[in-house]
Coordinates of C-alpha atoms in Angstrom, one line a residue:
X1 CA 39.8 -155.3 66.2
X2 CA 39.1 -151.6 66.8
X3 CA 36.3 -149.9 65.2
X4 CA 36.9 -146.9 63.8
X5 CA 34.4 -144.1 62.7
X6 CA 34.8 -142.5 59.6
X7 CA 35.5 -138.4 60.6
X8 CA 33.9 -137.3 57.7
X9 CA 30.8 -139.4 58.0
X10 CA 30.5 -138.6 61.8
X11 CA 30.4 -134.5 61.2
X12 CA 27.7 -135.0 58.2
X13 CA 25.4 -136.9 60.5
X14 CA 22.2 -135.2 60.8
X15 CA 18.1 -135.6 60.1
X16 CA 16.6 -135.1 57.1
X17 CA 14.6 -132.4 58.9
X18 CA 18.2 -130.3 58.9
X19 CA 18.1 -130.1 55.7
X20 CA 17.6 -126.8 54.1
X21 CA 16.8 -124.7 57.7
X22 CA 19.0 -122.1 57.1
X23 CA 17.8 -121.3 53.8
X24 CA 14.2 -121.0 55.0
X25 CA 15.4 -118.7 57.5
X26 CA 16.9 -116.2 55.4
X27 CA 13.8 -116.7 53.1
X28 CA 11.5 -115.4 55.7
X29 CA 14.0 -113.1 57.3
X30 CA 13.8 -111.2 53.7
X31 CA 10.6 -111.5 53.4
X32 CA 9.7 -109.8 56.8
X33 CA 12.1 -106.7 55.9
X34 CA 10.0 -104.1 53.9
X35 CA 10.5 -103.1 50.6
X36 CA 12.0 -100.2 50.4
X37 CA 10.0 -97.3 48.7
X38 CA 11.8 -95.3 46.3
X39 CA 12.3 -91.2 47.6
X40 CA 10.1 -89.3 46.4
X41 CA 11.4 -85.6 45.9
X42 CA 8.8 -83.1 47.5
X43 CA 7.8 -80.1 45.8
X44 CA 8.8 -76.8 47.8
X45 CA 5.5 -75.2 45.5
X46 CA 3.0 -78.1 46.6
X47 CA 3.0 -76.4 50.1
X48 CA 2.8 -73.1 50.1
X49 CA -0.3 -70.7 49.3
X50 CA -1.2 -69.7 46.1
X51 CA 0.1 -66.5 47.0
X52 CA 3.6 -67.2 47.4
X53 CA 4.0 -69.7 44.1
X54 CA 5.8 -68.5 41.3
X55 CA 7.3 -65.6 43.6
X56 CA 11.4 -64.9 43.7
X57 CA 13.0 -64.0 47.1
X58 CA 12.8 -60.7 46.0
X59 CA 9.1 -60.4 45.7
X60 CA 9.0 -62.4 49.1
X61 CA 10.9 -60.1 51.0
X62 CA 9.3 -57.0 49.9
X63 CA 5.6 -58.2 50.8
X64 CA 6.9 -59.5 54.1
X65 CA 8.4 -55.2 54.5
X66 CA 5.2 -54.1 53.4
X67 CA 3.2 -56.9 55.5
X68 CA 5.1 -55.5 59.1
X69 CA 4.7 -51.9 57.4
X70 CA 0.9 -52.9 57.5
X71 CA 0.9 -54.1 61.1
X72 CA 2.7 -51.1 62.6
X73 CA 0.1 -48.6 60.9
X74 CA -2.8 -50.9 62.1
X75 CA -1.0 -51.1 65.4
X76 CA -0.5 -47.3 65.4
X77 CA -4.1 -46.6 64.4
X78 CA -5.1 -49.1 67.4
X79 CA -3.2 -46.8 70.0
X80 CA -4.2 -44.1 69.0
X81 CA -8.1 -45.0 69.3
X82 CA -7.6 -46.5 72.4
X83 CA -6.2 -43.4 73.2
X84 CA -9.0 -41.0 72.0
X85 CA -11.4 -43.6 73.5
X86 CA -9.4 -43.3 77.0
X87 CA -9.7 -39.6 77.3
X88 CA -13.1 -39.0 76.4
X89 CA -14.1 -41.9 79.4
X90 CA -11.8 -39.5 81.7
X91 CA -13.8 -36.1 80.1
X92 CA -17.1 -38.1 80.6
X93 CA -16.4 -39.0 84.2
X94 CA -14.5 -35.2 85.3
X95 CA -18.4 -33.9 83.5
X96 CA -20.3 -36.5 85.9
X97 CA -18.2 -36.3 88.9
X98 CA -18.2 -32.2 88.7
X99 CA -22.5 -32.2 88.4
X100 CA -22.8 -34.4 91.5
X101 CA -24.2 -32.5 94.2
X102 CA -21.0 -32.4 97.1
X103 CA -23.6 -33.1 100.0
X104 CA -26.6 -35.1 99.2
X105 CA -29.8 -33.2 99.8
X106 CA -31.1 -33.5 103.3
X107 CA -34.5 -34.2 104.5
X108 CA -36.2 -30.9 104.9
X109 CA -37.9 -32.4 108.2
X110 CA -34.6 -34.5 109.6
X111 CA -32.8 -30.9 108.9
X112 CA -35.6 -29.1 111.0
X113 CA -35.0 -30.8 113.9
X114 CA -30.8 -30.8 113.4
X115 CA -31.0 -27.0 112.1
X116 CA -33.6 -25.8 112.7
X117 CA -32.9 -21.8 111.5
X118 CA -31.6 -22.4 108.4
X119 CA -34.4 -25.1 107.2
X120 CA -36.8 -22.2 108.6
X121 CA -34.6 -19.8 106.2
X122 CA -34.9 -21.8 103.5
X123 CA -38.4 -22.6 103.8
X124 CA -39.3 -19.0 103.8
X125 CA -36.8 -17.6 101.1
X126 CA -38.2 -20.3 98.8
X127 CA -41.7 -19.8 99.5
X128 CA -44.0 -18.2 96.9
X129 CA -45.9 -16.1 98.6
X130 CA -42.7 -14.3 100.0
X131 CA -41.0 -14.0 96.5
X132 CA -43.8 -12.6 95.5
X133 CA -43.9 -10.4 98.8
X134 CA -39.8 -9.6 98.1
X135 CA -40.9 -8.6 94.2
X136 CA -43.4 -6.4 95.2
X137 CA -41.2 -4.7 98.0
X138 CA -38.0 -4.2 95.3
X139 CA -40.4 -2.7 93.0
X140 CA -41.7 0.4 95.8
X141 CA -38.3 0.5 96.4
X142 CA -37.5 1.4 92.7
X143 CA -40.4 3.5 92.4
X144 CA -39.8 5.7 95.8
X145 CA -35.8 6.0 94.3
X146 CA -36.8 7.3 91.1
X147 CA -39.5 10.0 92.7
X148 CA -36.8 11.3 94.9
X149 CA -33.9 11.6 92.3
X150 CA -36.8 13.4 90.0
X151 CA -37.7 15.8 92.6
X152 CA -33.9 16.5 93.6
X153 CA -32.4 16.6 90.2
X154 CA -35.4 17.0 87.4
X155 CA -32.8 16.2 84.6
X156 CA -31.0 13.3 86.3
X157 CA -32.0 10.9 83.4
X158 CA -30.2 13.1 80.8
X159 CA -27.2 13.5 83.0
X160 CA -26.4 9.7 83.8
X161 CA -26.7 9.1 80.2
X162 CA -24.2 11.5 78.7
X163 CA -20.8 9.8 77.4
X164 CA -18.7 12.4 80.3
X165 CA -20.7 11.3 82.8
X166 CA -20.3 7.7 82.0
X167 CA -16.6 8.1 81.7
X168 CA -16.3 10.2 84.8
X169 CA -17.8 7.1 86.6
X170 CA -15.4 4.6 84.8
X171 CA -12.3 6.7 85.9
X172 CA -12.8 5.9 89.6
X173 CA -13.7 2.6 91.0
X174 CA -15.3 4.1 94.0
X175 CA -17.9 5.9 91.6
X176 CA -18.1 2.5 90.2
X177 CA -19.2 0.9 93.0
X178 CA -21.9 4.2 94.2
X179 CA -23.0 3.3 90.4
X180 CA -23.8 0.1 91.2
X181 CA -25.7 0.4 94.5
X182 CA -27.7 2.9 92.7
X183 CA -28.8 1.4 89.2
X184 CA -28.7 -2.3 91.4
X185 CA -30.0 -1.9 94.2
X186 CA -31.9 1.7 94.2
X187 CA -29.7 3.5 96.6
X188 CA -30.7 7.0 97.4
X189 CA -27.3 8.1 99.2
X190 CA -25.4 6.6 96.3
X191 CA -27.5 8.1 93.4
X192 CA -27.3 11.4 95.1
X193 CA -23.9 11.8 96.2
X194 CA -23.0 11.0 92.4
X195 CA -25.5 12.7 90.4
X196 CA -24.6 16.1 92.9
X197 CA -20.9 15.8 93.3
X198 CA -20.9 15.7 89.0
X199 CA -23.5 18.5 88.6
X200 CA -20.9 20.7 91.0
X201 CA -17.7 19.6 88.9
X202 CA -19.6 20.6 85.7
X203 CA -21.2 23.4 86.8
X204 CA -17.3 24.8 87.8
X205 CA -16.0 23.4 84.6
X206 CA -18.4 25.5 82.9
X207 CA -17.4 28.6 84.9
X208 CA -14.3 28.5 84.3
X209 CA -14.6 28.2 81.0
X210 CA -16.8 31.5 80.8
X211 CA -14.2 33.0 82.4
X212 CA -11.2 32.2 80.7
X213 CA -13.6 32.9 77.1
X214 CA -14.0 36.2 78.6
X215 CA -10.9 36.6 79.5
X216 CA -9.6 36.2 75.5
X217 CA -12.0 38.1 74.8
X218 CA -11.0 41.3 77.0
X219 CA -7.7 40.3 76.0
X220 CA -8.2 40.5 72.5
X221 CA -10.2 43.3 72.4
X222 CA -6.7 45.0 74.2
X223 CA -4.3 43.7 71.5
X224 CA -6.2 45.1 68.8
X225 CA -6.8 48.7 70.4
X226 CA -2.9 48.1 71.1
X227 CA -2.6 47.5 67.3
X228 CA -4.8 50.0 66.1
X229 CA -5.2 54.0 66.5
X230 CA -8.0 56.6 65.6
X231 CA -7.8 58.2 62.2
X232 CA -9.3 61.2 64.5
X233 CA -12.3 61.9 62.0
X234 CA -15.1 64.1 63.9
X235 CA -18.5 62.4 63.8
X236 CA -19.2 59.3 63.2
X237 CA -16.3 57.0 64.4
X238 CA -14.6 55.6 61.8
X239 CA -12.8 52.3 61.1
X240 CA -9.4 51.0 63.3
X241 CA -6.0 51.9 61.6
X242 CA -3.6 48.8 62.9
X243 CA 0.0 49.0 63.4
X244 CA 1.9 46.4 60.6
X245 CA 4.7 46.1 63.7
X246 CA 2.3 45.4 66.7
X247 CA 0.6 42.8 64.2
X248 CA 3.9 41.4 63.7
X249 CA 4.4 41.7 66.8
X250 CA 1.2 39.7 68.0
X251 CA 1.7 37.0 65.4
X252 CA 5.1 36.3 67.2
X253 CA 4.1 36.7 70.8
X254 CA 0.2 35.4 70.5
X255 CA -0.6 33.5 67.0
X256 CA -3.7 32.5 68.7
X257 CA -5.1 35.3 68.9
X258 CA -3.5 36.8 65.7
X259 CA -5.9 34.3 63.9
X260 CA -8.2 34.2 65.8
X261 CA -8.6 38.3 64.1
X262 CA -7.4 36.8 61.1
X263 CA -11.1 38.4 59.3
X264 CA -10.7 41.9 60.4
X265 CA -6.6 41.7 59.9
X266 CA -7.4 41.0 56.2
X267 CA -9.8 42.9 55.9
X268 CA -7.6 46.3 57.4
X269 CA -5.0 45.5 54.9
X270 CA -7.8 45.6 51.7
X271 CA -9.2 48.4 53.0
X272 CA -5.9 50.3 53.3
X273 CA -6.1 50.2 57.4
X274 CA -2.6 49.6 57.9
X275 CA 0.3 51.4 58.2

């Protein structure tokens, strides 16, 4: 007789220690998962500085313009220090660089034995017995010059001195230059060929002007006795009759000289002297 297994009994076949594994399973898999926490919402405020809270966009933007206007005048003020600061190195280096010496200074014995002239030059020029020497010597020469220019021209100090002199020298710069080699250096030649070629142009100055004064003069002294005629009175001369038509006559050709005589003209016509 066959034996026959019940199907339903054969698929619930298992050990008690079966029971209630998947259950346990998802016990422990839920309790390994973490609880979620619950989102907090952060506060934008909590974060930023004190100095920002409670501010709109507004306020914001306008101290973020005047934050970079800030920076660019700092930035400005920066370049132009640098600037200031950079030039005056340059000025103090130009001022160091122009008061070195160009050749350093030799040894006075290594530049006797290369040059042996010029150290000898320079030994003597600097020496102080021979500046004294060189004093002394400039001194005679003054002395000597000024003797001879007071022998040769006794009133040379009141001539180089006047303002026509001085500006006859100015007007020529080879007078210039004989100026200078006699007030710098006491020339003789110079100061004489000056002070004599000025007393010769003076003196003729002078001269001529004698001569052209007494040449008005005679020529005055003409146009009146041209203007004038004798009463004819015996005796004792008596005063000049002038004509009124050679006086208008010399006011038109010579007003100069008309008054010039302007005195004695006036005093012909209160006197009656004209006619």
């Amino acid at each position: 007789m066959a034996k026959f297994e019940d199907p339903l009994q054969q698929n619930l076949d298992f050990t008690p220690d079966e029971v209630g594994e998947e259950p346990a399973k998802k016990e422990q898999i839920e309790a390994q998962e973490p609880e979620e926490q619950p989102a907090v919402e952060a506060n934008p405020e909590s974060i930023l500085p004190d100095k920002y809270k409670g501010k709109t966009v507004e306020d914001l933007a306008k101290m973020h313009q005047e934050a970079e206007k800030l920076i660019g005048k700092h930035a400005q003020e920066v370049g132009e220090h640098r600037k200031f600061f950079d030039d005056m190195m340059k000025r103090e280096l130009l001022q160091k660089k122009a008061q070195q010496p160009t050749q350093e200074d030799e040894d006075p014995n290594e530049k006797f034995f290369k040059k042996p002239t010029e150290a000898m030059d320079d030994y003597l020029s600097n020496h102080p017995t021979i500046k004294q020497a060189q004093e002394q010597a400039l001194i005679m020469k003054a002395q000597t010059a000024q003797q001879q220019l007071q022998q040769q021209f006794p009133d040379y100090v009141q001539v180089i001195q006047t303002p026509e002199f001085k500006q006859w020298v100015d007007a020529s710069p080879i007078r210039q230059k004989l100026y200078q080699e006699a007030d710098g250096g006491y020339d003789i030649a110079s100061a004489t060929e000056l002070i004599s070629t000025w007393q010769a142009i003076s003196g003729s100055k002078q001269s001529e002007q004698q001569t052209i004064t007494t040449k008005s003069e005679e020529t005055r002294s003409k146009s009146l006795k041209a203007a004038s005629v004798d009463t004819g009175a015996t005796g004792v001369s008596s005063k000049k009759r002038y004509s009124r038509l050679a006086l208008q006559d010399l006011l038109k050709t010579n007003p100069d000289k008309y008054y010039a005589n302007s005195d004695e003209i006036l005093l012909a016509y209160e006197e009656g002297r004209i006619y």
